[in-house]
Structures are given as structure tokens and as C-alpha cells.
Short mmCIF file of C-alpha atoms in Angstrom, two decimals:
data_model
loop_
_atom_site.label_atom_id
_atom_site.label_comp_id
_atom_site.label_asym_id
_atom_site.label_seq_id
_atom_site.Cartn_x
_atom_site.Cartn_y
_atom_site.Cartn_z
CA MET A 22 216.06 35.47 9.39
CA THR A 23 214.93 37.92 6.71
CA SER A 24 216.99 41.19 7.29
CA HIS A 25 215.15 44.17 8.50
CA GLU A 26 216.24 46.28 5.52
CA ASP A 27 214.60 43.89 3.17
CA LEU A 28 211.11 43.84 4.96
CA ALA A 29 211.17 47.99 5.00
CA VAL A 30 212.06 48.06 1.61
CA ARG A 31 209.12 45.42 0.82
CA PHE A 32 206.37 46.69 3.34
CA GLY A 33 207.55 50.40 4.16
CA THR A 34 207.90 51.81 7.25
CA PRO A 35 206.87 52.39 10.08
CA LEU A 36 206.96 48.55 10.34
CA TYR A 37 206.69 46.36 13.45
CA VAL A 38 208.50 43.29 12.67
CA TYR A 39 207.48 39.96 15.20
CA ASP A 40 209.82 36.80 15.52
CA LEU A 41 207.46 33.93 16.26
CA ASP A 42 210.54 31.69 17.36
CA GLU A 43 211.08 34.11 19.96
CA ILE A 44 207.78 33.83 21.24
CA THR A 45 207.94 30.02 21.26
CA ALA A 46 210.94 30.18 23.45
CA ALA A 47 209.71 32.46 25.79
CA ARG A 48 206.80 30.52 26.22
CA HIS A 49 208.96 27.45 26.84
CA GLU A 50 211.14 29.09 29.30
CA LEU A 51 208.51 30.47 31.34
CA PHE A 52 206.55 27.37 31.67
CA ASP A 53 209.84 25.69 32.67
CA ALA A 54 210.29 28.39 35.55
CA LEU A 55 207.07 27.55 36.97
CA PRO A 56 205.70 24.14 38.94
CA GLU A 57 204.23 22.07 36.10
CA GLU A 58 200.75 22.43 38.21
CA PHE A 59 200.54 26.21 37.18
CA ASP A 60 198.28 27.46 34.44
CA LEU A 61 199.52 30.34 32.65
CA TYR A 62 197.68 33.14 31.03
CA TYR A 63 198.94 35.58 28.57
CA ALA A 64 197.59 39.03 29.10
CA LEU A 65 196.63 40.33 25.58
CA LYS A 66 196.71 43.91 26.62
CA ALA A 67 200.36 43.47 26.26
CA ASN A 68 199.90 42.39 22.62
CA PRO A 69 196.52 41.58 21.24
CA HIS A 70 197.67 40.48 17.59
CA PRO A 71 195.83 37.24 16.72
CA GLY A 72 198.52 35.88 14.90
CA LEU A 73 200.83 36.37 17.94
CA VAL A 74 198.39 35.11 20.38
CA ARG A 75 197.64 31.74 18.22
CA ALA A 76 201.32 31.12 19.04
CA LEU A 77 201.08 31.34 22.45
CA ARG A 78 198.35 28.70 22.20
CA ASP A 79 199.61 26.28 19.55
CA GLY A 80 202.59 24.40 18.86
CA GLU A 81 204.47 21.82 21.22
CA GLY A 82 204.43 21.76 24.75
CA ARG A 83 202.07 23.60 27.32
CA SER A 84 199.38 26.19 26.00
CA CYS A 85 198.74 29.42 27.68
CA ARG A 86 195.04 30.58 28.64
CA ALA A 87 194.25 34.15 27.74
CA GLU A 88 193.62 37.03 30.36
CA ILE A 89 191.33 39.54 28.64
CA SER A 90 189.74 42.99 29.36
CA SER A 91 187.31 43.99 27.12
CA THR A 92 185.11 42.41 24.24
CA GLY A 93 187.85 43.52 21.61
CA GLU A 94 190.36 41.19 23.74
CA LEU A 95 187.84 38.56 23.69
CA ALA A 96 187.65 38.46 19.89
CA ALA A 97 190.97 38.69 19.15
CA ALA A 98 191.38 35.68 21.63
CA LEU A 99 188.49 33.51 20.10
CA GLU A 100 190.23 34.51 16.46
CA ALA A 101 193.33 33.21 17.72
CA GLY A 102 191.41 29.87 18.41
CA PHE A 103 190.88 29.80 22.22
CA ASP A 104 187.43 29.17 23.53
CA GLY A 105 185.68 31.31 25.87
CA SER A 106 186.16 28.83 28.56
CA GLU A 107 189.93 29.25 28.33
CA CYS A 108 189.89 32.89 28.99
CA LEU A 109 189.78 34.80 32.22
CA TYR A 110 187.92 38.25 32.22
CA THR A 111 189.41 40.94 34.34
CA GLY A 112 188.77 44.76 34.77
CA PRO A 113 187.63 47.00 37.51
CA GLY A 114 184.83 48.34 35.15
CA LYS A 115 182.71 45.70 33.55
CA THR A 116 179.48 46.68 31.91
CA LEU A 117 176.55 44.49 31.92
CA GLY A 118 176.29 44.88 28.29
CA GLU A 119 179.92 43.58 27.70
CA LEU A 120 179.46 40.82 30.22
CA ARG A 121 176.31 39.42 28.46
CA GLU A 122 178.59 39.30 25.41
CA ALA A 123 181.33 37.62 27.42
CA ILE A 124 179.20 34.90 28.84
CA GLY A 125 177.21 34.70 25.48
CA ALA A 126 180.65 33.65 23.75
CA GLY A 127 181.69 30.96 26.75
CA VAL A 128 183.57 32.99 29.28
CA ARG A 129 182.71 31.32 32.56
CA LEU A 130 185.66 32.71 34.75
CA PHE A 131 185.88 36.49 35.94
CA SER A 132 188.17 38.19 38.03
CA THR A 133 185.79 40.65 40.25
CA ASP A 134 186.84 44.15 41.99
CA SER A 135 183.92 45.13 44.07
CA VAL A 136 180.62 44.05 45.03
CA THR A 137 179.02 45.90 42.43
CA ASP A 138 181.30 44.18 39.83
CA VAL A 139 179.95 40.99 41.56
CA ARG A 140 176.12 41.58 40.93
CA ARG A 141 176.95 42.53 37.35
CA VAL A 142 178.78 39.39 36.81
CA GLY A 143 175.70 37.61 38.78
CA GLU A 144 172.79 39.56 36.54
CA ALA A 145 174.62 38.58 33.02
CA ALA A 146 174.95 35.06 34.02
CA ALA A 147 171.76 34.67 35.24
CA GLY A 148 170.36 36.18 31.91
CA HIS A 149 171.95 33.41 30.49
CA GLY A 150 170.57 30.74 32.68
CA VAL A 151 174.39 29.91 33.85
CA VAL A 152 176.47 30.64 36.94
CA ALA A 153 179.85 32.12 36.55
CA ASP A 154 182.85 31.35 38.31
CA ILE A 155 184.10 34.29 40.33
CA LEU A 156 187.75 35.21 41.62
CA LEU A 157 187.77 37.84 44.17
CA ARG A 158 190.55 40.16 43.34
CA VAL A 159 192.43 41.41 46.32
CA ASN A 160 194.29 44.65 47.25
CA SER A 161 196.63 43.39 49.91
CA ALA A 162 197.19 45.94 52.58
CA SER A 163 201.03 45.53 52.26
CA ALA A 164 203.50 44.54 49.74
CA THR A 165 207.08 43.82 49.63
CA ALA A 166 207.98 45.41 46.37
CA THR A 167 209.75 48.92 46.72
CA SER A 168 210.37 49.28 42.88
CA SER A 169 208.80 48.14 39.63
CA ILE A 170 205.01 49.04 39.11
CA ARG A 171 203.27 48.09 42.49
CA MET A 172 199.63 47.16 41.99
CA THR A 173 198.93 46.71 45.68
CA GLY A 174 199.23 47.90 48.90
CA THR A 175 197.87 51.27 48.07
CA PRO A 176 194.39 52.70 47.34
CA SER A 177 193.30 51.23 43.88
CA GLN A 178 190.60 50.96 41.63
CA PHE A 179 191.65 47.30 41.61
CA GLY A 180 190.34 44.51 43.96
CA PHE A 181 188.79 43.92 47.37
CA ASP A 182 190.74 46.09 50.09
CA SER A 183 192.13 42.90 52.31
CA GLU A 184 191.19 44.57 55.44
CA THR A 185 187.80 45.40 54.35
CA LEU A 186 186.80 42.05 52.19
CA GLY A 187 185.16 40.16 55.48
CA ASP A 188 182.69 43.07 55.82
CA LEU A 189 181.84 42.59 52.23
CA LEU A 190 182.04 38.67 52.01
CA PRO A 191 178.12 37.89 53.09
CA ASP A 192 176.97 40.15 50.06
CA VAL A 193 179.34 38.59 47.55
CA LEU A 194 178.50 35.01 48.60
CA ALA A 195 174.75 35.79 48.32
CA THR A 196 174.75 36.94 44.99
CA PRO A 197 172.82 35.15 42.65
CA GLY A 198 174.12 33.69 39.24
CA VAL A 199 178.08 33.65 40.49
CA LYS A 200 180.14 30.87 42.71
CA VAL A 201 183.22 32.13 44.20
CA ARG A 202 185.95 29.77 43.38
CA GLY A 203 189.14 31.50 44.65
CA MET A 204 191.12 34.53 44.60
CA HIS A 205 193.19 37.00 42.26
CA TYR A 206 196.52 38.85 43.14
CA PHE A 207 198.47 41.12 40.95
CA PRO A 208 200.67 42.78 43.27
CA LEU A 209 203.17 44.26 40.74
CA SER A 210 204.23 44.60 37.26
CA ASN A 211 207.92 44.30 35.85
CA ALA A 212 209.73 43.02 38.71
CA LYS A 213 213.53 44.53 38.96
CA ASP A 214 215.12 41.20 39.54
CA GLU A 215 214.01 37.56 40.46
CA ASN A 216 214.70 38.06 44.03
CA ALA A 217 211.83 40.99 44.21
CA LEU A 218 209.38 38.78 42.30
CA ILE A 219 210.25 35.78 44.56
CA GLY A 220 209.57 37.76 47.26
CA GLU A 221 206.29 39.08 46.14
CA PHE A 222 204.95 35.70 45.29
CA GLN A 223 205.98 34.08 48.90
CA HIS A 224 204.33 37.22 50.25
CA THR A 225 200.91 36.64 48.18
CA ILE A 226 200.72 32.96 48.98
CA ALA A 227 201.11 33.70 52.61
CA GLY A 228 198.55 36.11 52.34
CA ALA A 229 195.93 34.26 50.49
CA ALA A 230 196.28 31.25 52.87
CA GLU A 231 195.74 33.37 55.83
CA LEU A 232 193.05 35.33 54.25
CA ALA A 233 191.19 32.10 53.10
CA ARG A 234 191.58 30.66 56.47
CA ARG A 235 190.76 33.93 58.68
CA LEU A 236 187.39 34.40 56.43
CA ASP A 237 186.66 31.33 54.98
CA ILE A 238 186.42 32.01 51.65
CA PRO A 239 186.24 29.19 49.21
CA LEU A 240 189.71 28.64 47.55
CA ASP A 241 189.46 26.23 44.46
CA TYR A 242 191.85 28.64 42.29
CA LEU A 243 194.56 30.71 43.21
CA ASP A 244 195.93 33.30 40.76
CA ILE A 245 199.22 34.95 42.27
CA GLY A 246 199.64 37.30 38.99
CA GLY A 247 202.81 38.08 37.34
CA GLY A 248 205.68 40.86 37.31
CA PHE A 249 208.07 39.04 34.80
CA THR A 250 209.92 41.32 33.03
CA VAL A 251 211.70 42.20 29.61
CA PRO A 252 213.33 45.23 28.46
CA TYR A 253 211.09 47.52 26.56
CA GLY A 254 212.30 49.68 23.68
CA VAL A 255 215.99 49.37 24.79
CA PRO A 256 218.61 46.47 23.90
CA GLY A 257 219.05 43.61 26.34
CA GLU A 258 217.52 39.76 27.01
CA ARG A 259 214.54 38.44 28.90
CA GLY A 260 214.34 38.35 32.74
CA HIS A 261 215.66 34.73 33.99
CA TYR A 262 214.30 32.77 36.75
CA PRO A 263 216.71 29.43 37.84
CA LYS A 264 215.33 29.87 41.33
CA LEU A 265 211.45 30.43 40.89
CA ARG A 266 210.15 27.00 40.57
CA ALA A 267 211.55 25.63 43.85
CA GLU A 268 210.95 28.94 45.60
CA LEU A 269 207.30 28.53 44.70
CA GLU A 270 207.02 24.99 45.56
CA ALA A 271 208.58 25.52 49.07
CA ALA A 272 206.21 28.49 49.82
CA LEU A 273 203.14 26.27 48.53
CA ASP A 274 204.35 23.35 50.66
CA THR A 275 204.08 25.24 53.57
CA HIS A 276 200.84 27.20 52.94
CA PHE A 277 198.58 24.87 50.85
CA PRO A 278 200.01 21.02 51.79
CA ASP A 279 197.49 19.81 48.88
CA TRP A 280 198.57 22.09 45.95
CA ARG A 281 200.13 19.35 44.28
CA ALA A 282 196.92 17.39 43.95
CA GLY A 283 195.24 20.50 42.79
CA THR A 284 193.77 21.96 45.89
CA PRO A 285 193.86 24.90 45.04
CA ARG A 286 194.59 25.02 41.34
CA LEU A 287 197.25 27.58 40.58
CA ALA A 288 197.94 30.30 38.15
CA CYS A 289 200.56 32.95 37.01
CA GLU A 290 200.06 35.65 34.35
CA SER A 291 202.11 37.34 31.83
CA GLY A 292 202.18 39.89 28.99
CA ARG A 293 205.37 41.39 28.21
CA PHE A 294 207.66 38.73 29.18
CA LEU A 295 206.15 36.42 26.71
CA ILE A 296 205.77 38.91 23.80
CA GLY A 297 208.09 41.77 24.30
CA ALA A 298 211.33 40.56 22.73
CA SER A 299 209.74 39.29 19.58
CA GLY A 300 209.20 42.98 18.22
CA THR A 301 211.44 45.32 16.43
CA LEU A 302 210.35 48.70 15.15
CA LEU A 303 211.53 49.81 11.93
CA ALA A 304 211.53 53.41 11.11
CA SER A 305 213.02 55.86 8.51
CA VAL A 306 214.51 59.20 9.40
CA SER A 307 212.48 61.76 7.65
CA ASN A 308 214.99 64.60 8.75
CA VAL A 309 217.92 65.96 10.84
CA LYS A 310 218.03 69.50 12.02
CA VAL A 311 220.06 71.39 14.72
CA SER A 312 217.72 74.15 16.77
CA ARG A 313 219.80 76.52 19.06
CA GLY A 314 222.59 73.68 19.42
CA ARG A 315 220.30 70.67 19.79
CA LYS A 316 220.14 67.94 17.34
CA PHE A 317 216.57 66.72 16.31
CA VAL A 318 216.53 63.23 14.50
CA ILE A 319 212.64 63.09 12.97
CA THR A 320 211.42 59.79 12.00
CA ASP A 321 208.04 58.46 10.67
CA ALA A 322 207.22 56.75 13.79
CA GLY A 323 206.16 58.80 16.77
CA ILE A 324 204.02 58.32 19.97
CA ASN A 325 201.17 57.29 17.54
CA THR A 326 203.40 54.19 16.32
CA PHE A 327 205.06 53.37 19.58
CA GLY A 328 204.97 54.83 23.42
CA GLY A 329 201.52 56.32 23.47
CA MET A 330 201.37 55.26 27.03
CA SER A 331 204.55 57.55 27.67
CA GLY A 332 201.95 59.91 29.67
CA LEU A 333 202.49 57.49 32.31
CA GLY A 334 206.17 58.13 32.77
CA ARG A 335 207.55 54.79 32.61
CA LEU A 336 208.00 53.89 28.85
CA LEU A 337 210.67 56.21 27.53
CA PRO A 338 213.08 56.84 26.48
CA VAL A 339 213.69 54.20 23.52
CA ALA A 340 217.47 53.11 22.44
CA VAL A 341 218.32 52.86 18.92
CA GLN A 342 219.82 49.76 18.21
CA PRO A 343 223.38 50.25 16.42
CA GLN A 344 225.65 48.70 14.15
CA ALA A 345 228.73 47.39 15.59
CA GLY A 346 231.53 50.19 15.40
CA ALA A 347 229.10 52.63 14.48
CA GLU A 348 229.99 56.52 15.43
CA THR A 349 227.46 57.99 17.68
CA GLU A 350 225.94 61.20 18.95
CA SER A 351 223.69 62.61 21.21
CA ALA A 352 220.49 63.91 19.65
CA SER A 353 216.55 63.69 20.66
CA LEU A 354 214.65 61.07 18.71
CA VAL A 355 211.31 62.62 17.59
CA GLY A 356 208.32 61.53 15.52
CA PRO A 357 206.78 63.01 12.53
CA LEU A 358 203.59 64.29 14.57
CA CYS A 359 202.67 67.96 15.04
CA THR A 360 202.98 68.43 18.47
CA PRO A 361 205.94 68.98 20.87
CA GLY A 362 205.24 65.94 23.03
CA ASP A 363 206.15 63.57 19.95
CA VAL A 364 209.20 62.49 21.64
CA LEU A 365 210.71 58.85 21.72
CA GLY A 366 214.01 59.91 23.60
CA ARG A 367 215.38 63.20 24.55
CA GLU A 368 219.13 63.62 24.16
CA ILE A 369 219.80 59.74 23.65
CA THR A 370 222.70 58.07 22.21
CA LEU A 371 222.12 57.44 18.90
CA PRO A 372 224.46 56.32 15.34
CA ALA A 373 225.02 59.26 13.18
CA LEU A 374 221.72 59.29 11.40
CA SER A 375 220.80 61.24 7.61
CA PRO A 376 217.68 61.39 5.97
CA ASP A 377 216.38 58.19 4.87
CA ASP A 378 218.25 55.95 7.16
CA LEU A 379 216.38 53.19 8.80
CA VAL A 380 216.47 53.19 12.63
CA THR A 381 215.91 49.88 14.64
CA VAL A 382 214.30 50.17 18.14
CA PRO A 383 214.53 46.80 20.06
CA ASN A 384 212.37 44.53 22.49
CA VAL A 385 208.77 46.08 21.42
CA GLY A 386 206.50 43.10 20.79
CA ALA A 387 204.45 44.31 23.77
CA TYR A 388 202.60 47.74 24.31
CA GLY A 389 203.56 48.67 20.71
CA PRO A 390 200.70 50.10 18.10
CA THR A 391 197.67 49.30 20.65
CA ALA A 392 199.34 50.92 23.21
CA SER A 393 199.94 54.00 21.44
CA LEU A 394 198.13 57.20 20.36
CA LEU A 395 197.09 55.39 17.37
CA MET A 396 194.39 57.85 15.63
CA PHE A 397 196.28 60.89 16.60
CA LEU A 398 196.31 63.36 13.56
CA GLY A 399 195.25 60.70 10.92
CA ARG A 400 198.50 58.88 10.15
CA PRO A 401 198.12 55.35 9.01
CA ALA A 402 198.78 52.66 11.61
CA PRO A 403 202.32 51.09 11.36
CA THR A 404 202.50 47.77 9.06
CA GLU A 405 202.86 44.81 11.59
CA VAL A 406 204.44 41.46 10.12
CA ILE A 407 205.06 38.11 11.51
CA VAL A 408 208.12 35.92 10.68
CA ARG A 409 209.45 32.58 11.52
CA GLY A 410 212.90 32.04 10.27
CA ASP A 411 212.94 33.57 6.70
CA ASP A 412 209.45 33.21 5.99
CA VAL A 413 206.97 35.79 5.95
CA VAL A 414 203.93 34.66 7.95
CA SER A 415 201.57 37.56 7.51
CA ALA A 416 201.33 41.47 6.90
CA SER A 417 198.86 43.45 8.36
CA ARG A 418 197.81 46.81 9.38
CA ILE A 419 194.97 48.29 11.73
CA GLU A 420 192.56 50.49 9.75
CA HIS A 421 190.76 53.80 11.08
CA SER A 422 187.21 53.81 10.08
CA ARG A 423 184.06 55.72 11.13
CA SER A 424 180.72 54.05 11.65
CA TYR A 425 177.59 56.24 11.57
CA LEU A 426 174.67 55.32 13.98
CA PRO A 427 171.09 56.38 13.41
CA THR A 428 169.89 59.58 14.94
CA ALA A 429 166.18 59.05 14.95
CA PRO A 430 164.83 57.92 18.20
CA GLY A 431 164.27 54.21 17.75
CA ALA A 432 165.61 54.05 14.26
CA SER A 433 167.82 51.23 13.15
CA GLU A 434 169.71 50.38 9.94
#
């Protein structure tokens, strides 16, 4: 593979480098961990770069589908070669305008979170003279996960609460323009280990079977969500799931005896696992200073480049990849922005760094530029380079621009 140092010289920093071979390996590994009957959706929120999305669709072996939550992600999926019919459109706040655009582009499968959401999908579908398939996203009353990022079992903007779904179901089923095809669950994100993930999937499968039976919900399709893990911004390997396939098959045999014949059709979804380990962030040290006994290493990559979701309190700190045998010290790694919040790691272990040295942060293929405060303070977006082996496949940068709209009532350009 072309060295990071060479790429930094060629393209400058801050620089993201994405390895397509790693993405291909992650896709094969996750498909191998799932029963063959499963569809696998890639969640574009993790990284919508069309070159990376294309790698999850194309190539040898089984292909991912696309899980999208905006018309921007839809555009990225279409640019990557997906057809609208290969997309699952999710999100609790879909507008009528975006639904019309999505249906016009061929999207026919939507995860819905409320009666209002269902009605909007139906109105948009009817306007196009079609019927949209919907999944009812379910917010279960309980969950098995005690760690990781909980996405169910609590009050939430996501999904129908399982205990009140029965009261709402007549309105859902009576909505014109839609057909209920099944259910969608997403109980957790970034499970701490395989046993936690298996336990949550078993809980989901049992709960879906019970709810479908009790409420007589049509169940042609069941998406049980994700939770597959990879380190974020620190060294480490993707999670491994040697027991998952057998445990899923056993749970499905118990609760859905006809699942192998396609009743219901099944799906999982993943973002970070498929893409996270492919990315490396390269940044240059601008300055090293000491303030009242504490050392600060200032780089050209800040929260506008990486970690803009740090306000959620779950993505920091990063860990810099040291050279073998290199001397280390404790210091804060900060960015170039004019705010004290521009911190990638406080008092973390770093190599002994000097101005113009190159800093390397691993496992940043997911939740990088598009999950950051990209436009804050008007600094250029980082360059993103895609490589396969020694070949540079593409180099690009997101550009900021402002479009002016007509100001006079009824005026158009």
C-alpha cells in the first residue's frame, strides 16, 4: 500500500485515506457471519462517500443494500450504482417533499415511526400513483443491553412503542397508499461483544414473533437492526462473530419455522463495521506549546475534520498510532479552531511530537467528515483519498458553497 507519508506529501493534510481492500474484507466477513437468507443494509450515515458505498454494492460475493435517511444519502446511493428499489428509507421526521423525491426516484420501502409518518408516506405514494411498502419500526418496552448505545426500551423519537402499537394499528392499516410489510427493530448500536449482540437479536426475534402473533401484524419482512462493532479513532480490530450465525438460526427456527423458505424475509444493517476500519486520518502538527505545566499538540485537524459528534459524549478521545519503540508522553491533542472545544483528546498518550510531524489516527472510516462540524470557521474540508493496494483510486474534497434564492414573492431564477 502507498505509504501514508507519501500520500500526505502528495495531497496535503488533513487527509483521510480509505482502503477498499479492508472494506471488501469487512463485507465478506459480515455476510459470512449471517445466515445466507439475510439481506444486509449499509447505513450511509456512517460514510456516504459514493466510492466507498460502491465498494459495498459491487465486486465478488453478496452485495449490500442501502439504508438511507435523507435525499442527500439517496443521491449518494444512486451515484454509487444503487437503484431506488434497493434502498430502505428510514428516519422519524420525513417531510412530504423528501418522500415525494424518494418515491419519484424509485424507493418503495420505508421504515415508519408514527401514524403521521405513515400518512405522509401514503400521501407521497398516492401522488405518484403507487403503493409504498412500509415497515413499522418498533420501540420495544424492554432491552437486554446494559451497555453500548441503547436505541430501544426508553422514550424515543424512534419507532412505535410496542405497548401502544395495537391501539394505533387500525389507523395504520387504513392509510391509503401504503402496505404494511413487516417490522423494523434497531435495539442498540456498537454492542460491547458478541454475546451482548446475540442476546439482543434473540430478544428482538422473540419480541417480533410475539407482537406479530398478538396483533396480527403482516410480517413478510423483518429487519432486526445491527450493533456490529469496530474501534473508533483508536487502534484495534473489527469485532468477530463466530457464534452469530448458529445462534440466529436457532432463534429463528424457534420463532419463525418457515424463515428458511422466506417467511419472513430477514435483514440486518451495519454502518461502522463495514467501513470503520478502512479509514486513517493524517494530520500535521502545527505547533507544540506548554501552558501552566500542560502540553498541547496543535494539529491542522480539529472537530471540523473529525469528531464533530463529540457533543454526544461518546466519540472521544482518539489515540494516535505510534511508531514501534517510539518515546511517548502525555499531552492534549487539539485542532486549529478558535474555540476551546476543539479537542480530540485530553491528556492522552502521544508520541513525542514536534511541528511538521505527521499524526496518524486509525479506524476513522465511519463518522468522519460528514459527522463533523465541517463548515465551522470556514476552513477547507479534508481531502479524502481512496486506495486499493498501491493504487490511488480517487481523491476528492467536499466544497462549501452558498446558493442565493429569489427574495421577491413568486419570483424564480
